[in-house]
mmCIF file of N, CA and C in Angstrom:
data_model
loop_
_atom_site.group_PDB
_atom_site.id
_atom_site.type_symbol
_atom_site.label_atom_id
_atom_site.label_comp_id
_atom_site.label_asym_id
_atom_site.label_seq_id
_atom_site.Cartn_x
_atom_site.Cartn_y
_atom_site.Cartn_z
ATOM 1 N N UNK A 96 -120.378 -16.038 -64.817
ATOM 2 C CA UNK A 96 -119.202 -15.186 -64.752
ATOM 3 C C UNK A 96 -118.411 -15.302 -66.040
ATOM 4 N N UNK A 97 -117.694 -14.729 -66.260
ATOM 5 C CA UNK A 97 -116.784 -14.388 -67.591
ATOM 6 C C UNK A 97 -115.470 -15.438 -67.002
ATOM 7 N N UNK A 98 -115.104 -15.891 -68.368
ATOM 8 C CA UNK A 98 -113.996 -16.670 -68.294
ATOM 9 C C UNK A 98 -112.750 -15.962 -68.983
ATOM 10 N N UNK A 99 -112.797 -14.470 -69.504
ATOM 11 C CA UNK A 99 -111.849 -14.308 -69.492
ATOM 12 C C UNK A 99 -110.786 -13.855 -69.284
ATOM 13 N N UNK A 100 -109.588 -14.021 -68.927
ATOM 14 C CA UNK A 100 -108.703 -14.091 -67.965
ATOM 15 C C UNK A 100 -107.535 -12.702 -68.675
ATOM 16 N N UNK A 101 -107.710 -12.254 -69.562
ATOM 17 C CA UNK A 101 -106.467 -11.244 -69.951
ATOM 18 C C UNK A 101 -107.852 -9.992 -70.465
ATOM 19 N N UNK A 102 -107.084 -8.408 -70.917
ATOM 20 C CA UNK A 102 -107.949 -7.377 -71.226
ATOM 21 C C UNK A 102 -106.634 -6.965 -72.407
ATOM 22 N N UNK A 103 -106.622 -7.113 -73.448
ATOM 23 C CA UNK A 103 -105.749 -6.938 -74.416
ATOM 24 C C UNK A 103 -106.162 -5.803 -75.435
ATOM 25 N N UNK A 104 -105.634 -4.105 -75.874
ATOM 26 C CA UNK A 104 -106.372 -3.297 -76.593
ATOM 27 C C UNK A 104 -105.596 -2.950 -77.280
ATOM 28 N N UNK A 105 -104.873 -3.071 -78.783
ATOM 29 C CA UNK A 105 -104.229 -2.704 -79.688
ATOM 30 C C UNK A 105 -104.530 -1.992 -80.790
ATOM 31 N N UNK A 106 -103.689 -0.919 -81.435
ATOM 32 C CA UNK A 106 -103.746 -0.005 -82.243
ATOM 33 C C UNK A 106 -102.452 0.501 -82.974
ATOM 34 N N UNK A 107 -102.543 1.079 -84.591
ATOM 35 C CA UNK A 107 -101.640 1.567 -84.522
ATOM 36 C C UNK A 107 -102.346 3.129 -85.700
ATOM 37 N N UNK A 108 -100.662 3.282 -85.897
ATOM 38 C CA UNK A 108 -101.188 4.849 -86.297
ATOM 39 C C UNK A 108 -99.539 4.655 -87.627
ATOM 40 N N UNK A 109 -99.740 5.666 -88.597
ATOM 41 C CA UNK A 109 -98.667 5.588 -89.408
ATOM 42 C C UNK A 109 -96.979 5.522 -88.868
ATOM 43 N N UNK A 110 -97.409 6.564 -87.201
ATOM 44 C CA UNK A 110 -96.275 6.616 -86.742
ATOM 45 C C UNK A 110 -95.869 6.015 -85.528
ATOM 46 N N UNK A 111 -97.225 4.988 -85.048
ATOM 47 C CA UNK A 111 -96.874 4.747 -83.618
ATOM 48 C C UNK A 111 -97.703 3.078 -83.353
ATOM 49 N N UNK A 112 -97.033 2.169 -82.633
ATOM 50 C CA UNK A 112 -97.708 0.797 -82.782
ATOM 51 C C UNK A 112 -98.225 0.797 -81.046
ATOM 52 N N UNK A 113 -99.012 0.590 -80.582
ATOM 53 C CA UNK A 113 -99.575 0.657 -79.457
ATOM 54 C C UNK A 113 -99.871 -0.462 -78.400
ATOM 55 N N UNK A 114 -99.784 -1.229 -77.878
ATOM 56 C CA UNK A 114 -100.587 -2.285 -77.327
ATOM 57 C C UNK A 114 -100.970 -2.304 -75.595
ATOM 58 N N UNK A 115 -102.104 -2.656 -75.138
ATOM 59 C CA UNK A 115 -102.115 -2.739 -73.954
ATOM 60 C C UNK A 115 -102.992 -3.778 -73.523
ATOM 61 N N UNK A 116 -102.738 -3.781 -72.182
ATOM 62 C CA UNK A 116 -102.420 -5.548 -70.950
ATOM 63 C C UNK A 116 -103.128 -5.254 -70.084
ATOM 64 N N UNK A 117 -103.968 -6.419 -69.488
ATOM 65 C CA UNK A 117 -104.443 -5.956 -68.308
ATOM 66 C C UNK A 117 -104.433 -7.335 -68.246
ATOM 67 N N UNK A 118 -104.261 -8.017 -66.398
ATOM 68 C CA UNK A 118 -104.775 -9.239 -66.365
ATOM 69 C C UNK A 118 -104.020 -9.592 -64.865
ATOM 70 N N UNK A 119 -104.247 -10.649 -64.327
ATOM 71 C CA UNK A 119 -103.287 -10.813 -63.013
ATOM 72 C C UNK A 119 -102.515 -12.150 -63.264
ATOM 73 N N UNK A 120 -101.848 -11.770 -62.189
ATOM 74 C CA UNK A 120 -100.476 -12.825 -62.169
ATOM 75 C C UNK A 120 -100.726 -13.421 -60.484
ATOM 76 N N UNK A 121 -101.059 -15.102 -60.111
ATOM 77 C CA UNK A 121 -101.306 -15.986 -61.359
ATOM 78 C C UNK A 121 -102.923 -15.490 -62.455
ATOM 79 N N UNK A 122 -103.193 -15.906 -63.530
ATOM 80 C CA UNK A 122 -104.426 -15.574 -63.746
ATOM 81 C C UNK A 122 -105.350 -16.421 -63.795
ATOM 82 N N UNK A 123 -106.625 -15.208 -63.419
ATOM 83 C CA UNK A 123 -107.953 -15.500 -62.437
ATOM 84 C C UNK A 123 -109.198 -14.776 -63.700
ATOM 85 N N UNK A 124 -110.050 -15.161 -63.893
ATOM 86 C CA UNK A 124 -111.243 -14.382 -64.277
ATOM 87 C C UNK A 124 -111.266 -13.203 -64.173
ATOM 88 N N UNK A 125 -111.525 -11.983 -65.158
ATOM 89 C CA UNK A 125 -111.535 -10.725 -65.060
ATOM 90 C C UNK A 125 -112.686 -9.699 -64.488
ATOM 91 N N UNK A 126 -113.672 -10.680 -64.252
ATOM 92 C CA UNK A 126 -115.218 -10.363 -63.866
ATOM 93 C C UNK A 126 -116.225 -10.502 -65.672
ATOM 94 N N UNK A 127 -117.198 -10.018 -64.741
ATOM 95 C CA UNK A 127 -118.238 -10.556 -65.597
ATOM 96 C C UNK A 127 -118.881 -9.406 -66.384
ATOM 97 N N UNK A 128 -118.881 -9.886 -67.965
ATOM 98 C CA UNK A 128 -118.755 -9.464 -69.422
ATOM 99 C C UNK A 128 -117.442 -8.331 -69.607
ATOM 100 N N UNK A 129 -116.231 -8.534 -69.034
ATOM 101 C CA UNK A 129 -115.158 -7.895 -68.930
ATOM 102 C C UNK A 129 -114.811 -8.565 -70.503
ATOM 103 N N UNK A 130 -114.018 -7.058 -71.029
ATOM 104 C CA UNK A 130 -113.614 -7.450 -72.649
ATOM 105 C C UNK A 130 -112.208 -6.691 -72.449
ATOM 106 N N UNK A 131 -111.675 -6.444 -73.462
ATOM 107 C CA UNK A 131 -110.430 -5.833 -73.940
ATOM 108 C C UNK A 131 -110.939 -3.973 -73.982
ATOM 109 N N UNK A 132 -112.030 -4.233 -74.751
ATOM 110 C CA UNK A 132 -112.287 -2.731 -74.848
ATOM 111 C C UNK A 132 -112.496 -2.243 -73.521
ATOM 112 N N UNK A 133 -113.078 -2.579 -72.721
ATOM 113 C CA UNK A 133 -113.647 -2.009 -71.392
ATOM 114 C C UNK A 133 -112.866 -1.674 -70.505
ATOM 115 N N UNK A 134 -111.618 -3.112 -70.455
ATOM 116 C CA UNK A 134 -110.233 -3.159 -69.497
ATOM 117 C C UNK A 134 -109.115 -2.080 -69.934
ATOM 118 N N UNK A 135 -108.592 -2.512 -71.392
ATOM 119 C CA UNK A 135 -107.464 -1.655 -71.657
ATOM 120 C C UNK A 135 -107.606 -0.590 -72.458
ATOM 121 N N UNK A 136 -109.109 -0.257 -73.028
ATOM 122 C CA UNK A 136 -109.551 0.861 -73.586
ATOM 123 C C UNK A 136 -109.415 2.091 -73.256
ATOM 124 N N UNK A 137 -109.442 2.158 -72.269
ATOM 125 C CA UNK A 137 -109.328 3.389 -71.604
ATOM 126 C C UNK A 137 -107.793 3.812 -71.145
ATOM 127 N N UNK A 138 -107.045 2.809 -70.882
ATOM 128 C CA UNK A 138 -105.759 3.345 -70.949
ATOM 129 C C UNK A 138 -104.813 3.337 -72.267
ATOM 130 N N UNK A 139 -105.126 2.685 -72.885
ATOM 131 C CA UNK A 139 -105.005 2.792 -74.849
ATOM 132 C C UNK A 139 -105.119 4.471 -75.097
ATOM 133 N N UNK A 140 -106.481 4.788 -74.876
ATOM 134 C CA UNK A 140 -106.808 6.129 -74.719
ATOM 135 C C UNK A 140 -106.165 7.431 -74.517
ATOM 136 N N UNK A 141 -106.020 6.924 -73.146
ATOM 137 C CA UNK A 141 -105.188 8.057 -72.505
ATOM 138 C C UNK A 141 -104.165 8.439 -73.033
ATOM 139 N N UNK A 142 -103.133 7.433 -73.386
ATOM 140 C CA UNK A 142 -101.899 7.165 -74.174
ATOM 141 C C UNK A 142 -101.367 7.571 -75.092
ATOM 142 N N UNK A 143 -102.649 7.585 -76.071
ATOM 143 C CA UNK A 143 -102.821 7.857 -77.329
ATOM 144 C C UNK A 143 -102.649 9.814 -77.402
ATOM 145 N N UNK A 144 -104.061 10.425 -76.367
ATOM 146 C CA UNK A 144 -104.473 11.596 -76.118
ATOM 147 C C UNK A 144 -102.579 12.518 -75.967
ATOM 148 N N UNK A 145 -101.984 11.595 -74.811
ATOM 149 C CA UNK A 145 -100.668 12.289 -74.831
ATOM 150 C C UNK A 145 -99.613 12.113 -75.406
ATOM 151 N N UNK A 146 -99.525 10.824 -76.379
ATOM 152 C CA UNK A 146 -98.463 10.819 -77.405
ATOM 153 C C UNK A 146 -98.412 11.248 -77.974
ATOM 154 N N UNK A 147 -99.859 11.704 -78.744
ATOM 155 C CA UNK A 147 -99.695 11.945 -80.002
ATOM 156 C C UNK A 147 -99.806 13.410 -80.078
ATOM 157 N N UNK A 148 -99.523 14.333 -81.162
ATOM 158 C CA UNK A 148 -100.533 15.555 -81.130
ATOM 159 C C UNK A 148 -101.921 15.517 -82.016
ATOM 160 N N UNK A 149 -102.726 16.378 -81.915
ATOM 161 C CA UNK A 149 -103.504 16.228 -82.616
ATOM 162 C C UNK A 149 -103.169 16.719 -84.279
ATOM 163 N N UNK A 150 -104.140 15.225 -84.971
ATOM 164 C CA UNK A 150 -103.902 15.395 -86.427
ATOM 165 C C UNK A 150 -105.260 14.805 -86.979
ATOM 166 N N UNK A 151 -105.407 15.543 -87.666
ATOM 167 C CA UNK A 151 -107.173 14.964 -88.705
ATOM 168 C C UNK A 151 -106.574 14.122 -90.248
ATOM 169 N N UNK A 152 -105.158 14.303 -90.295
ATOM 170 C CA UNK A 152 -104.947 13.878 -91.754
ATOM 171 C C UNK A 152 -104.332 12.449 -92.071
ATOM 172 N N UNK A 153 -104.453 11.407 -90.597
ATOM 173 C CA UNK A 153 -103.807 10.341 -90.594
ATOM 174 C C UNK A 153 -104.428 9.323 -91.956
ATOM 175 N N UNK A 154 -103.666 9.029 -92.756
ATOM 176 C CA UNK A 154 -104.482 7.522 -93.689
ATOM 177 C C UNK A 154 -103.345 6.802 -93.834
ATOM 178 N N UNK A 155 -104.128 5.276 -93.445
ATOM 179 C CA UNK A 155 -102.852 4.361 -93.215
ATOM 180 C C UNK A 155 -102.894 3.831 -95.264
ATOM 181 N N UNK A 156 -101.394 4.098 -95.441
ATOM 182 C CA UNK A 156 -100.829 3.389 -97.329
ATOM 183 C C UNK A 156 -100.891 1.942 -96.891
ATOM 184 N N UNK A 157 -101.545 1.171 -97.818
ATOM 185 C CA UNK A 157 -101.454 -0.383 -98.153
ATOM 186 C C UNK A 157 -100.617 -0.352 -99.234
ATOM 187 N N UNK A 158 -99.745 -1.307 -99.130
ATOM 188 C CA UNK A 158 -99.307 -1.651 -100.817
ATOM 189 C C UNK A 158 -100.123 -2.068 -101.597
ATOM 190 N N UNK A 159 -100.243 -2.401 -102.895
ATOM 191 C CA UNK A 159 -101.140 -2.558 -103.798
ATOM 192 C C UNK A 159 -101.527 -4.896 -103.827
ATOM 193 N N UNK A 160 -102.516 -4.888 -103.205
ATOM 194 C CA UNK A 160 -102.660 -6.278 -103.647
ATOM 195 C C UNK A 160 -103.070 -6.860 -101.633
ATOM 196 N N UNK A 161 -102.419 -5.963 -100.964
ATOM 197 C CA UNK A 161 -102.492 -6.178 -99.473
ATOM 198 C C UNK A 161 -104.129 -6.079 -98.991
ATOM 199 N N UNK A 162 -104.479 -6.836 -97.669
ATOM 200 C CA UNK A 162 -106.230 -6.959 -97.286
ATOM 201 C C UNK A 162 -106.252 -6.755 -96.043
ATOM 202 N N UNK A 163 -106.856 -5.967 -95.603
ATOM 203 C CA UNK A 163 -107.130 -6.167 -93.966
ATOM 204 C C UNK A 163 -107.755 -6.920 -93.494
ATOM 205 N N UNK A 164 -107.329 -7.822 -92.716
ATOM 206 C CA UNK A 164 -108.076 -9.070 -92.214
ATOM 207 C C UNK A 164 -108.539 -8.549 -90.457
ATOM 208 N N UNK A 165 -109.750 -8.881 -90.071
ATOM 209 C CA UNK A 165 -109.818 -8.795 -89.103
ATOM 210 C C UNK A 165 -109.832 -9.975 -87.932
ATOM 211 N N UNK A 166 -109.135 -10.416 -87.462
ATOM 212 C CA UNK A 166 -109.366 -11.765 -86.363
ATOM 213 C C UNK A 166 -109.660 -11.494 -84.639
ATOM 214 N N UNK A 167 -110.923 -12.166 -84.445
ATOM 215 C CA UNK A 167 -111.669 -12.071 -83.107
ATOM 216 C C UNK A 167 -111.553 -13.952 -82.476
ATOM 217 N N UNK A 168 -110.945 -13.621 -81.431
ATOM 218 C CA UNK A 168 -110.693 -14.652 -80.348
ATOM 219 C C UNK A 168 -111.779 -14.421 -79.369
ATOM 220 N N UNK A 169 -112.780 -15.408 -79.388
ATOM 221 C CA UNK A 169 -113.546 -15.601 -78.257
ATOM 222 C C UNK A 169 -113.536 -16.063 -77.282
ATOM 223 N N UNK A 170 -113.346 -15.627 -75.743
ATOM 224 C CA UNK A 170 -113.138 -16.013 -74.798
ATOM 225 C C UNK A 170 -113.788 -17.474 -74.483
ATOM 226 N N UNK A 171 -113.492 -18.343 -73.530
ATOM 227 C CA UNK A 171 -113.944 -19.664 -74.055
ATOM 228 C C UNK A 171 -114.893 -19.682 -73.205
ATOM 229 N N UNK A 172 -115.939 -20.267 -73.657
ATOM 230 C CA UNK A 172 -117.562 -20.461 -72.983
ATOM 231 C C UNK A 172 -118.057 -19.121 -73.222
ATOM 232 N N UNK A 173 -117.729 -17.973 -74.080
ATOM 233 C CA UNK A 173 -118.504 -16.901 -74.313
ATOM 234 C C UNK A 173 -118.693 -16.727 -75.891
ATOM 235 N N UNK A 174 -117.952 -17.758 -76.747
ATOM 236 C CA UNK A 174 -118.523 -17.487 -78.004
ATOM 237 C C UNK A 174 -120.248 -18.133 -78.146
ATOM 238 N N UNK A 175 -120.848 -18.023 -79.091
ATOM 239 C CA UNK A 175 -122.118 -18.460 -79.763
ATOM 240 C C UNK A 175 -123.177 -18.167 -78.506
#
């Protein structure tokens, strides 16, 4: 079974910072190979579909010298 216990799906956009939750109170295991994408993906989604309007011309500005780092938390007993 999957040990992990929250479904966490974040995003942003030039004009909008996003985040979403899934998980129970107290918390329990989410089922098995349950991720962030699977849990709060879909309501991230939805969210997105009616906040926003549609636009093809979004590009996010970095300042000059700035890096996108990406960081992945592995649920415990499901990394390696």
């Amino acid at each position: 079974t999957s040990l992990c216990r929250e479904g966490w799906f974040n995003g942003y956009t030039p004009d909008l910072v996003v985040s979403t939750f899934i998980g129970f109170d107290p918390p329990r295991p989410m089922g098995d190979k349950m991720t962030g994408g699977s849990l709060s993906g879909p309501i991230f989604r939805e969210f997105l579909d009616k906040a926003l309007p549609t636009r093809d011309d979004w590009r996010l500005a970095f300042k000059k010298g700035c890096q996108i780092v990406v960081f992945v938390r592995a649920c415990a007993g499901l990394a390696g």
